[in-house]
Coordinates of C-alpha atoms and ligand atoms in Angstrom, one line a residue:
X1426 CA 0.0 0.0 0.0
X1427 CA 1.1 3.0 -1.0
X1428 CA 2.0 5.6 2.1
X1429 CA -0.7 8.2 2.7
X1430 CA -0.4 12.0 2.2
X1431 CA -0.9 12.2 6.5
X1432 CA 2.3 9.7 6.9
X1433 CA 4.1 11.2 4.6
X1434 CA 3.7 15.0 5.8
X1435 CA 4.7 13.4 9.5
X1436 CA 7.8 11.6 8.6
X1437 CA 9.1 15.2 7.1
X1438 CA 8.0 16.7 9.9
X1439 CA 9.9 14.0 12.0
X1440 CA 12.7 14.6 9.4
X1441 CA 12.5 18.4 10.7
X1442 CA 12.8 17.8 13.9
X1443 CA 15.8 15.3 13.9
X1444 CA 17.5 18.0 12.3
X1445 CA 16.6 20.4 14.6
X1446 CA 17.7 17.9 17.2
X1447 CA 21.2 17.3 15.1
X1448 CA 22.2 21.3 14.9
X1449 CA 21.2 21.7 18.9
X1450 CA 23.6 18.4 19.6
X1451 CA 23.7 15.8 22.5
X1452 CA 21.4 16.5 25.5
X1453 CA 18.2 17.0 23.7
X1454 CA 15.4 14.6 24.2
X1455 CA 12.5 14.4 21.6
X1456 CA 9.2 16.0 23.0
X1457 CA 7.3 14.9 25.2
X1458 CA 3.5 13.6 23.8
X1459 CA 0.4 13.2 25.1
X1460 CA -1.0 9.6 25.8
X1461 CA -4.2 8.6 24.2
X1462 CA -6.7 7.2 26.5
X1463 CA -6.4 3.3 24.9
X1464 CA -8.8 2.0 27.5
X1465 CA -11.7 3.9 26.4
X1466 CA -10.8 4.3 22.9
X1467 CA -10.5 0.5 23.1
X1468 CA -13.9 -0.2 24.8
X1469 CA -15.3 2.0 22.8
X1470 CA -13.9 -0.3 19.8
X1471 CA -12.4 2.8 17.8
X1472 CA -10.6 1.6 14.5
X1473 CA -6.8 3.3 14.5
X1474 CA -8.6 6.6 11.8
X1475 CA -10.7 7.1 14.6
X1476 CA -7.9 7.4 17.2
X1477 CA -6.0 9.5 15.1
X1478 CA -9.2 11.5 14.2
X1479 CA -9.7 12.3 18.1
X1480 CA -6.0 13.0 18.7
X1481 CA -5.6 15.4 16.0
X1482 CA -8.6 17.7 17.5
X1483 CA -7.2 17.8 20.6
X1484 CA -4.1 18.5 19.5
X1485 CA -5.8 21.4 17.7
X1486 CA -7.7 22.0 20.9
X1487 CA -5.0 21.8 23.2
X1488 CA -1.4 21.9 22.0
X1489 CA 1.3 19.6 23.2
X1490 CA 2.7 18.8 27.2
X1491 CA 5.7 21.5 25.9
X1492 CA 3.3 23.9 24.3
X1493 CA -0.2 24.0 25.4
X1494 CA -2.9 26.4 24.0
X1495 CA -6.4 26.8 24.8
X1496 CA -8.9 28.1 23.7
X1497 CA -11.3 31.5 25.4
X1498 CA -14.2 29.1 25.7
X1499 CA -12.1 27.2 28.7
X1500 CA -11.5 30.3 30.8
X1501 CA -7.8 29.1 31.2
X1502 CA -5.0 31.1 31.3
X1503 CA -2.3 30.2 28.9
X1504 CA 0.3 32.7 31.0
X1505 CA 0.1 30.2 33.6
X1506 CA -0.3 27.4 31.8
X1507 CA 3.0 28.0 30.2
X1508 CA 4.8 27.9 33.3
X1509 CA 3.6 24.3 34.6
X1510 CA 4.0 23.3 31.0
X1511 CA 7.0 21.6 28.9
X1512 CA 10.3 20.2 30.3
X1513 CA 12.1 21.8 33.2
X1514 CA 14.3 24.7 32.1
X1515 CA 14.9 28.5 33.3
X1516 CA 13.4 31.0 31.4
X1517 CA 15.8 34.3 30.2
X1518 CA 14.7 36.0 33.1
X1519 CA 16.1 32.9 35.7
X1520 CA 12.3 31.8 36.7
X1521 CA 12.0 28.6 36.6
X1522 CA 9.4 26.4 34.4
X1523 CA 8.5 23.6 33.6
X1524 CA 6.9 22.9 37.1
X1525 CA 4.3 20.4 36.4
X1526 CA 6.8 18.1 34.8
X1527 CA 9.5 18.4 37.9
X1528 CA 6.7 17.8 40.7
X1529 CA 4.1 15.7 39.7
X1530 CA 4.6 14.3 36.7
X1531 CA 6.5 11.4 37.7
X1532 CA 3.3 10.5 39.8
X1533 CA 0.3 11.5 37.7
X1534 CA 1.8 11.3 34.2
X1535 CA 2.6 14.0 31.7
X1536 CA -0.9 13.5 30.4
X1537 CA -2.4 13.8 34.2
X1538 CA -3.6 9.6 34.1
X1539 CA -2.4 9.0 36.7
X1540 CA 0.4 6.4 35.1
X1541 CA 3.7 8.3 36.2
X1542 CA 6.5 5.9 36.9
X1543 CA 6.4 5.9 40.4
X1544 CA 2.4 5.0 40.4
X1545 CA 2.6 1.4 40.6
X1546 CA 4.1 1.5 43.9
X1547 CA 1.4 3.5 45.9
X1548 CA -1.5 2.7 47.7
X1549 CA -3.5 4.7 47.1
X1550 CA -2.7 5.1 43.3
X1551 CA -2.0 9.2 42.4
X1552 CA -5.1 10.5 40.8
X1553 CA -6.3 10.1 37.1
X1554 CA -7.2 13.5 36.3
X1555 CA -9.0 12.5 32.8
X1556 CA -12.4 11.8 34.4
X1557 CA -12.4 15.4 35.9
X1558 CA -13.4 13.9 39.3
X1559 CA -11.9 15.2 42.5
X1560 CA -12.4 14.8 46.3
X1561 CA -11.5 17.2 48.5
X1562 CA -13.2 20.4 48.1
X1563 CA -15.7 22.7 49.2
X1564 CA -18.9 22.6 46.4
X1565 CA -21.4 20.5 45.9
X1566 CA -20.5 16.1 45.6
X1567 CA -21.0 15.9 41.5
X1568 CA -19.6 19.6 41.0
X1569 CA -16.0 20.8 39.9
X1570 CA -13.4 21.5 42.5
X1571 CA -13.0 25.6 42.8
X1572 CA -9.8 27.0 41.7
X1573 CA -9.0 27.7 45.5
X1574 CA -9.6 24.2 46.3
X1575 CA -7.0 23.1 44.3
X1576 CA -4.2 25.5 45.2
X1577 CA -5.5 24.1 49.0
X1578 CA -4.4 20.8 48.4
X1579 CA -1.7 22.1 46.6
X1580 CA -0.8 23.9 49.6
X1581 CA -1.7 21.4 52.4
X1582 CA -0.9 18.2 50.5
X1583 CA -3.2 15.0 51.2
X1584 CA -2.4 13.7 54.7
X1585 CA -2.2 9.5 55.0
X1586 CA -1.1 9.7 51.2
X1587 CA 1.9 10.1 49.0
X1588 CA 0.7 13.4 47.9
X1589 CA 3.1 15.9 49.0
X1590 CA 2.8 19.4 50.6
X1591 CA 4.1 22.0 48.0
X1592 CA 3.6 24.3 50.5
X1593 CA 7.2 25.7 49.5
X1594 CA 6.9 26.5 45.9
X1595 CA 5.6 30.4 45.6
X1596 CA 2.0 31.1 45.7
X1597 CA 2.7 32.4 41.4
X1598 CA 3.9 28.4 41.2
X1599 CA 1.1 27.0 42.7
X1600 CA -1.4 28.8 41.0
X1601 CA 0.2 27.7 38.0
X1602 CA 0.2 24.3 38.6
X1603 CA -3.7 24.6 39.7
X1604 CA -4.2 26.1 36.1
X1605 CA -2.5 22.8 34.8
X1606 CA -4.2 20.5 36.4
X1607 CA -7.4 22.2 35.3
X1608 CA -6.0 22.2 31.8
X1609 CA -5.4 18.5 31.9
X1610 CA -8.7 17.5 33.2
X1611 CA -10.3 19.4 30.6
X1612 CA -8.5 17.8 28.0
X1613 CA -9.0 14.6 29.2
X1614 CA -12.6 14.8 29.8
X1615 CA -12.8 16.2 26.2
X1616 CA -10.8 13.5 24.6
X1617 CA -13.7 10.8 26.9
X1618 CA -16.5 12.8 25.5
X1619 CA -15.2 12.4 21.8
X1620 CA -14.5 9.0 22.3
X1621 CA -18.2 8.3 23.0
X1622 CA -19.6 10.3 20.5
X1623 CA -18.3 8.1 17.4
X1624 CA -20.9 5.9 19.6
X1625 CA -23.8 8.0 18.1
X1626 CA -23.0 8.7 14.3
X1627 CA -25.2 8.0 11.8
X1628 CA -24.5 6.1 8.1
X1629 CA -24.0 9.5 6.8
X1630 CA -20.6 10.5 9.1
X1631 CA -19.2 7.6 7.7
X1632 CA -17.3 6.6 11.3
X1633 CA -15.7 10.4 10.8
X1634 CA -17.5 13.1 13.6
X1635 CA -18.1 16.2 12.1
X1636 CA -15.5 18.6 12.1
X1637 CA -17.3 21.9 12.5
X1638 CA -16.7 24.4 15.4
X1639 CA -20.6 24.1 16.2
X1640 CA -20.2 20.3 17.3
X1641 CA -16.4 20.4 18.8
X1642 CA -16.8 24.0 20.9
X1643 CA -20.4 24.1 21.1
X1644 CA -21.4 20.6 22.2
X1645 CA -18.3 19.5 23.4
X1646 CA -15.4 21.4 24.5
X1647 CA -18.1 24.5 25.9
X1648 CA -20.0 21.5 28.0
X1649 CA -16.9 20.4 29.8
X1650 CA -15.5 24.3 30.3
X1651 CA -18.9 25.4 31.6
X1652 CA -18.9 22.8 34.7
X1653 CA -15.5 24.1 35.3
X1654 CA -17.1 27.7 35.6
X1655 CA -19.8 26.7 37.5
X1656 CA -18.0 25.7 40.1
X1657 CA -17.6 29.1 41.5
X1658 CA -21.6 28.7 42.1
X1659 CA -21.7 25.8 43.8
X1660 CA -20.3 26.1 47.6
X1661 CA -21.7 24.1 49.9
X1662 CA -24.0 26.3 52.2
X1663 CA -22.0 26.1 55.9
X1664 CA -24.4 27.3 58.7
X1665 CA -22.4 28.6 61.3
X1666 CA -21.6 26.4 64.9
X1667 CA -23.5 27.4 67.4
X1668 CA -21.0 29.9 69.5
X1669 CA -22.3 28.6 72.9
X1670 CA -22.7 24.6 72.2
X1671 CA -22.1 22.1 74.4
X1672 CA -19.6 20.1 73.1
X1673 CA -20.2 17.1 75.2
X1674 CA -23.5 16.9 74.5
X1675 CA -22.9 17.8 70.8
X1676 CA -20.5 14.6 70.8
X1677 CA -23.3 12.8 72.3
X1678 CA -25.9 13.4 69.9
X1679 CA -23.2 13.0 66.7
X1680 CA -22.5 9.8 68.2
X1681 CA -26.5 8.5 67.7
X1682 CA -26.7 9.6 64.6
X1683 CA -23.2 8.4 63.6
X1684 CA -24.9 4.7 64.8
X1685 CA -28.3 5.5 63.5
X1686 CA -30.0 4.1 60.6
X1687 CA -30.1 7.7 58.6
X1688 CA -26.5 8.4 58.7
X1689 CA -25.3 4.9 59.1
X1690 CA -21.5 5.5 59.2
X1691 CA -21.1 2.7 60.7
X1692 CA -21.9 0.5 57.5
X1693 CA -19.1 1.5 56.0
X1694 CA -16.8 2.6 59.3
X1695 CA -18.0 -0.2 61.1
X1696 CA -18.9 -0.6 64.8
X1697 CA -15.6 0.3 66.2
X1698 CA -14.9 2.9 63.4
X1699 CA -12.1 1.5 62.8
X1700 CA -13.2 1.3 59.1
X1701 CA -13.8 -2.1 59.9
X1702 CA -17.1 -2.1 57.7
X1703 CA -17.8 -2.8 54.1
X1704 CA -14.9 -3.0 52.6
X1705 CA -14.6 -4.7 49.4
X1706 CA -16.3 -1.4 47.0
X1707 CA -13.8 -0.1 44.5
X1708 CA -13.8 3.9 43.2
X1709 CA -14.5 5.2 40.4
X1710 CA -11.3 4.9 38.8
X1711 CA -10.8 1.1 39.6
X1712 CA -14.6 0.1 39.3
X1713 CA -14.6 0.3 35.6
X1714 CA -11.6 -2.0 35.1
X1715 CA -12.5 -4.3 37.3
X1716 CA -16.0 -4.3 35.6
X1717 CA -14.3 -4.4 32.1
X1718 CA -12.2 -7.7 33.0
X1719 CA -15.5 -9.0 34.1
X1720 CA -16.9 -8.2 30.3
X1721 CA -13.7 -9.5 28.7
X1722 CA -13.6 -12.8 30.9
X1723 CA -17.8 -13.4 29.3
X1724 CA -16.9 -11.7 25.7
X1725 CA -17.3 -14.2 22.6
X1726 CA -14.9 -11.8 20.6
X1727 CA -11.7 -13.2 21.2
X1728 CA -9.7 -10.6 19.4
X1729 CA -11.1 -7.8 20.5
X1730 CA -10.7 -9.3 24.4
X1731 CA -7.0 -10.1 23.6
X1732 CA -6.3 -6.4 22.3
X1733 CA -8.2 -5.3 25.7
X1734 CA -5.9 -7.5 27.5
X1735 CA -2.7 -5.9 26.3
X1736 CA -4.2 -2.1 26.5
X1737 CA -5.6 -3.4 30.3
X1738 CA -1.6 -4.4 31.1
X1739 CA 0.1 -1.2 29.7
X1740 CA -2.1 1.6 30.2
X1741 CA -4.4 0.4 33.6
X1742 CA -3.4 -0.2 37.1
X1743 CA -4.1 -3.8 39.0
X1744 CA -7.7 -2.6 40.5
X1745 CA -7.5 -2.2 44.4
X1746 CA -10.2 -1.9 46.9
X1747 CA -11.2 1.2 48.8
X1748 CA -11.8 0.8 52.5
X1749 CA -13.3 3.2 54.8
X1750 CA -11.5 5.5 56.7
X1751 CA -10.2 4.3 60.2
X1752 CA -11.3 7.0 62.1
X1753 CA -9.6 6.6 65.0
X1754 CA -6.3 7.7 63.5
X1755 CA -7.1 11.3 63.5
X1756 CA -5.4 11.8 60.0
X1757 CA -8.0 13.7 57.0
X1758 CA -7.0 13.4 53.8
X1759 CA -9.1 16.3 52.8
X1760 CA -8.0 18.6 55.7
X1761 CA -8.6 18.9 59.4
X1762 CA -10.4 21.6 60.0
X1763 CA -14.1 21.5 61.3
X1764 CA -14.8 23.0 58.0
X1765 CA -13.4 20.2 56.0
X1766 CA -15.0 17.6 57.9
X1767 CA -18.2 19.5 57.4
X1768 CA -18.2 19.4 53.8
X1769 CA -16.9 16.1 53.6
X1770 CA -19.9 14.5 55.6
X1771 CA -22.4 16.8 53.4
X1772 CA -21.4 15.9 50.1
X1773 CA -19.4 12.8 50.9
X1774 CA -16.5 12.0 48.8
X1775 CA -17.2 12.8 44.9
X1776 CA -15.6 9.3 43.0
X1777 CA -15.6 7.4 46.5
X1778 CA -18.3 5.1 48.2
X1779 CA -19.1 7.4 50.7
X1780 CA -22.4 9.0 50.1
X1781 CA -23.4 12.3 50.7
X1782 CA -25.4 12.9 54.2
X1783 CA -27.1 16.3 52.3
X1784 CA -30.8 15.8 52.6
X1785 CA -30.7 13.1 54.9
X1786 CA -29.3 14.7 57.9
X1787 CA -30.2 18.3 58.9
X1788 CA -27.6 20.8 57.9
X1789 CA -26.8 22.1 61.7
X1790 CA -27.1 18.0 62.8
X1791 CA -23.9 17.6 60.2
X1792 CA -22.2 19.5 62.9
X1793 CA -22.4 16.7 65.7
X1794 CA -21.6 14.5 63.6
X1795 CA -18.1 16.3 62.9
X1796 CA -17.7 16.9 66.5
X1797 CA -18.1 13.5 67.4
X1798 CA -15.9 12.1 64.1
X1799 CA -13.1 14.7 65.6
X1800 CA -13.9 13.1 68.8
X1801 CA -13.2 9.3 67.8
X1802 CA -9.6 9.6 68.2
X1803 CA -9.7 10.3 71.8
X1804 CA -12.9 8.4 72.4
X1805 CA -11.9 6.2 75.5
X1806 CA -15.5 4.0 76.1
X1807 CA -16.8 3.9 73.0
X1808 CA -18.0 0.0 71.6
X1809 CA -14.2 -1.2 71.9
X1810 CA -13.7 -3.7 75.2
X1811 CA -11.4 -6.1 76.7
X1812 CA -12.4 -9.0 74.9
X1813 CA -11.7 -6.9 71.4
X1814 CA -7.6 -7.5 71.6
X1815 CA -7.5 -6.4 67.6
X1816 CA -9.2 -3.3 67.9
X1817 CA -7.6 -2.1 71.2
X1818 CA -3.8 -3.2 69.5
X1819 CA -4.9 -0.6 66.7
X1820 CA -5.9 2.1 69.0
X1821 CA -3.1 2.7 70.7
Ligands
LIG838 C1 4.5 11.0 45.2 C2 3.4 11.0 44.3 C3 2.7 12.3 44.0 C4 3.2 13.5 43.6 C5 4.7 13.8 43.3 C6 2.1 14.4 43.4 N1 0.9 13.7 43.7 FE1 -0.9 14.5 43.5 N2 -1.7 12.8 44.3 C7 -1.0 11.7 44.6 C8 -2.0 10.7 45.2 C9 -1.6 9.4 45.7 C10 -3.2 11.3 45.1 C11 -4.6 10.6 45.4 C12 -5.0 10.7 46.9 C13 -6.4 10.2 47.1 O1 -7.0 9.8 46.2 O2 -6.8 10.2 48.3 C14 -3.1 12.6 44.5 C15 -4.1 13.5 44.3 C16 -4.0 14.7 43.7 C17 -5.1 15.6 43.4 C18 -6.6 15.3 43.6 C19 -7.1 16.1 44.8 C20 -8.6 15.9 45.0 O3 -9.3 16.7 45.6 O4 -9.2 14.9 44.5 C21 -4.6 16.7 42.7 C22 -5.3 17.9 42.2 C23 -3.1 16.5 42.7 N3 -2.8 15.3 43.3 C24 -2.2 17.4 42.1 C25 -0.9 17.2 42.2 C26 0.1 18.2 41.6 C27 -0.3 19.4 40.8 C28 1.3 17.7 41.8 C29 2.6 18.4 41.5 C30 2.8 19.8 42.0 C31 1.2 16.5 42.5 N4 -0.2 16.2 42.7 C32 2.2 15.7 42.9 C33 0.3 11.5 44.5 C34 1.2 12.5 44.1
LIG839 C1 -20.8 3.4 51.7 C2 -19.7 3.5 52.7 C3 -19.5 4.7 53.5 C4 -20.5 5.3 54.4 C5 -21.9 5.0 54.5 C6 -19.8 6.4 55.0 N1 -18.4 6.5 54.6 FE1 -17.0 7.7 55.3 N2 -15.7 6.9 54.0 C7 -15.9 5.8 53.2 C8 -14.7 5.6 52.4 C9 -14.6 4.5 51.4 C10 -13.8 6.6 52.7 C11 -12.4 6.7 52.1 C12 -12.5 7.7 50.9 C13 -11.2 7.9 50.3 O1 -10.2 7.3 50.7 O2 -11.2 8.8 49.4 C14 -14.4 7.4 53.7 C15 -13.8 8.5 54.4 C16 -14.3 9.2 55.4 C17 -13.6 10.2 56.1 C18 -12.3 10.7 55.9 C19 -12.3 12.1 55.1 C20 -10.9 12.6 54.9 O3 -10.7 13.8 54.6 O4 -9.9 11.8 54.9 C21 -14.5 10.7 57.1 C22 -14.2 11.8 58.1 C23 -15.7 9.9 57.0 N3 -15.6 9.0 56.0 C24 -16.8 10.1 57.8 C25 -18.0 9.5 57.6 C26 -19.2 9.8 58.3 C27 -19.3 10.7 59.5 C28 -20.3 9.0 57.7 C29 -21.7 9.0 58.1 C30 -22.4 10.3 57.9 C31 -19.7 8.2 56.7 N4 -18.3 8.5 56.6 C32 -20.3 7.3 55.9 C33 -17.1 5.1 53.1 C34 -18.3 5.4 53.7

């Protein structure tokens, strides 16, 4: 077969930058590249025009890890994106960047999936930003994170994890890397929605989707930027403590509801808190894959479940369990204050089994309940006895 005009155009180009590479001598590596999202381009059974179709709008869309661009509708700015972008060097003026590359990527990947070298090893894995789900923040469960929240965990880091504090890069570095992570949540969520749209073509598209601004901004890239925005609409209402509450009795009434049927914490936290309750649910990041090896174990089509297989070994994690938090430990991955237990009891944990209490429990009731969770640590006659050895060995 003879070589396409496409092929042809990117060996020159490849030709172009050897040379480039050749004049500029020893030292240079070739540029880094965005990795396509093979598990869902592969359940989604995309043939390899449709792959390349999808990379080279976001390509258009985007840029490259060493020069991003974005477009107005995202509301990102590419100032700052700049900075966290491309490989670690010092700009004429001696600022350094390049940051996203020198202090996360080797955890969550250049492309933000989470597949960085060193994510085998932890427990729990780094996050997959792709989905656009995150955890720890202050607006509604289903909603985006605010910009603030991210520079937050930026700041704080995630306690119990292998997510550091960057608490010493400058507050201009952090908001930079905040921008990035936006930027590659956004691209990754974009790069999803396109997958699944070849999903509803008709014989007319002829397996191409339509290349006109109306359906790749309007209907696509605009739907994923908009949540983004909203975010900023979508606190979680806080009403304040009661100044003058009695914190014993507080304790005493979080504890009830803690153990009642509404809440039910202790489904999941089990009797003794010690997260000792249902353990054995996945997130959403591992659920799928453990839900696809299911299919693929079932599937008649051989082929296409030994393609999976290979894309499942090189570009997944082995699926691990989530437990509940021990909450005896005293350690809060989304932050310690009152405040952050507050909103993460109200909107439980976005992408996590833990369900909202919002609607359920009164919003002033949520209140005991953090009093008494920030109570567990020190609780001395709670459920736990002599004849429990296991659970007192863990306390203390
Ligand atoms: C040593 C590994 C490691 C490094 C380095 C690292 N992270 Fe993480 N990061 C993690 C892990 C692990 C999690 C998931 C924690 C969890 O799910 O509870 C995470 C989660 C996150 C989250 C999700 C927070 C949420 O609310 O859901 C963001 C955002 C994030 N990291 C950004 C960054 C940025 C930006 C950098 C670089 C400045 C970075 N991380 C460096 C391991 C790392
Ligand atoms: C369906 C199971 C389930 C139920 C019900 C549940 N949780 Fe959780 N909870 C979890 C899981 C799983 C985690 C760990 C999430 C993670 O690691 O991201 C968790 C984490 C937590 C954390 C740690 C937050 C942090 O920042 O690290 C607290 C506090 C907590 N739960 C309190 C509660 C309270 C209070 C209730 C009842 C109102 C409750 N949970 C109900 C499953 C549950």
């Amino acid at each position: 077969m003879s070589m396409t005009h496409s092929r042809i155009r990117r060996l020159s180009q490849l030709f172009i930058v050897g040379m480039a590479l050749a004049v500029s001598g020893c030292g240079a590596t070739p540029p880094a590249s965005f990795r396509a999202n093979l598990v869902e381009a592969t359940k989604q059974r995309l043939t390899p025009d449709q792959e390349k179709q999808v990379a080279t709008i976001l390509e258009a869309m985007f840029g490259t890890p060493d020069r991003p661009c974005v477009l107005p509708e995202t509301g990102l700015d590419v100032a700052k994106l700049r900075l966290a972008a491309g490989p670690v060097r010092s700009d004429i003026v001696g600022r350094k960047n390049g940051l996203y590359r020198e202090h996360c990527a080797h955890c969550h990947g250049i492309t933000g999936d989470g597949l960085g070298p060193t994510a085998a090893f932890l427990n729990p894995y780094p996050r997959d930003y792709r989905p656009g789900v995150f955890k720890f923040k202050s607006t509604e469960r289903a909603d985006k994170p605010t910009h603030d929240d991210l520079v937050r965990i930026l700041h704080n880091g995630i306690p119990g994890t292998s997510m550091p504090s960057f608490a010493l890069l400058s507050e201009t570095q952090v908001d930079a890397l905040a921008e990035y992570v936006k930027y590659l949540a956004m691209r990754g969520e974009t790069e999803l929605a396109l997958m699944r749209a070849f999903f509803e073509l008709d014989d007319a598209d002829q397996g191409k989707l339509p290349e006109t601004r109306e359906f790749l901004v309007g209907e696509t890239l605009a739907v994923v930027a908009d949540r983004w925005k909203a975010a900023a609409d979508a606190a979680i209402p806080v009403p304040q403590m009661p100044a003058d509450i009695d914190l014993a009795a507080s304790i005493a009434k979080g504890r009830e509801l803690f153990y009642g049927d509404k809440a039910n914490c202790v489904k999941c936290h089990g009797p003794t808190a010690l997260g000792d309750g249902q353990a054995n649910d996945y997130d959403d990041w591992n659920k799928p894959i453990v839900e696809w090896k299911k299919e693929l174990a079932g599937t008649e089509d051989r082929a296409w479940a030994s393609r999976a297989t290979g894309v499942l070994a090189g570009d997944a994690l082995t699926p691990r369990t989530i437990p509940p938090r021990n909450l005896r430990h005293g350690i809060y991955r989304g932050g310690r204050r009152p405040l952050d237990l507050y909103y993460r009891i109200h909107a439980g944990i976005n992408g996590a089994p833990m369900p909202a209490a919002k609607g359920t429990i009164a919003p002033e009731d949520i209140w005991h309940i953090v009093n008494y969770v920030r109570s567990l640590p020190y609780e001395l006659d709670g459920e736990l006895g002599v004849d429990r050895p296991m659970v007192a060995r863990d306390r203390f």
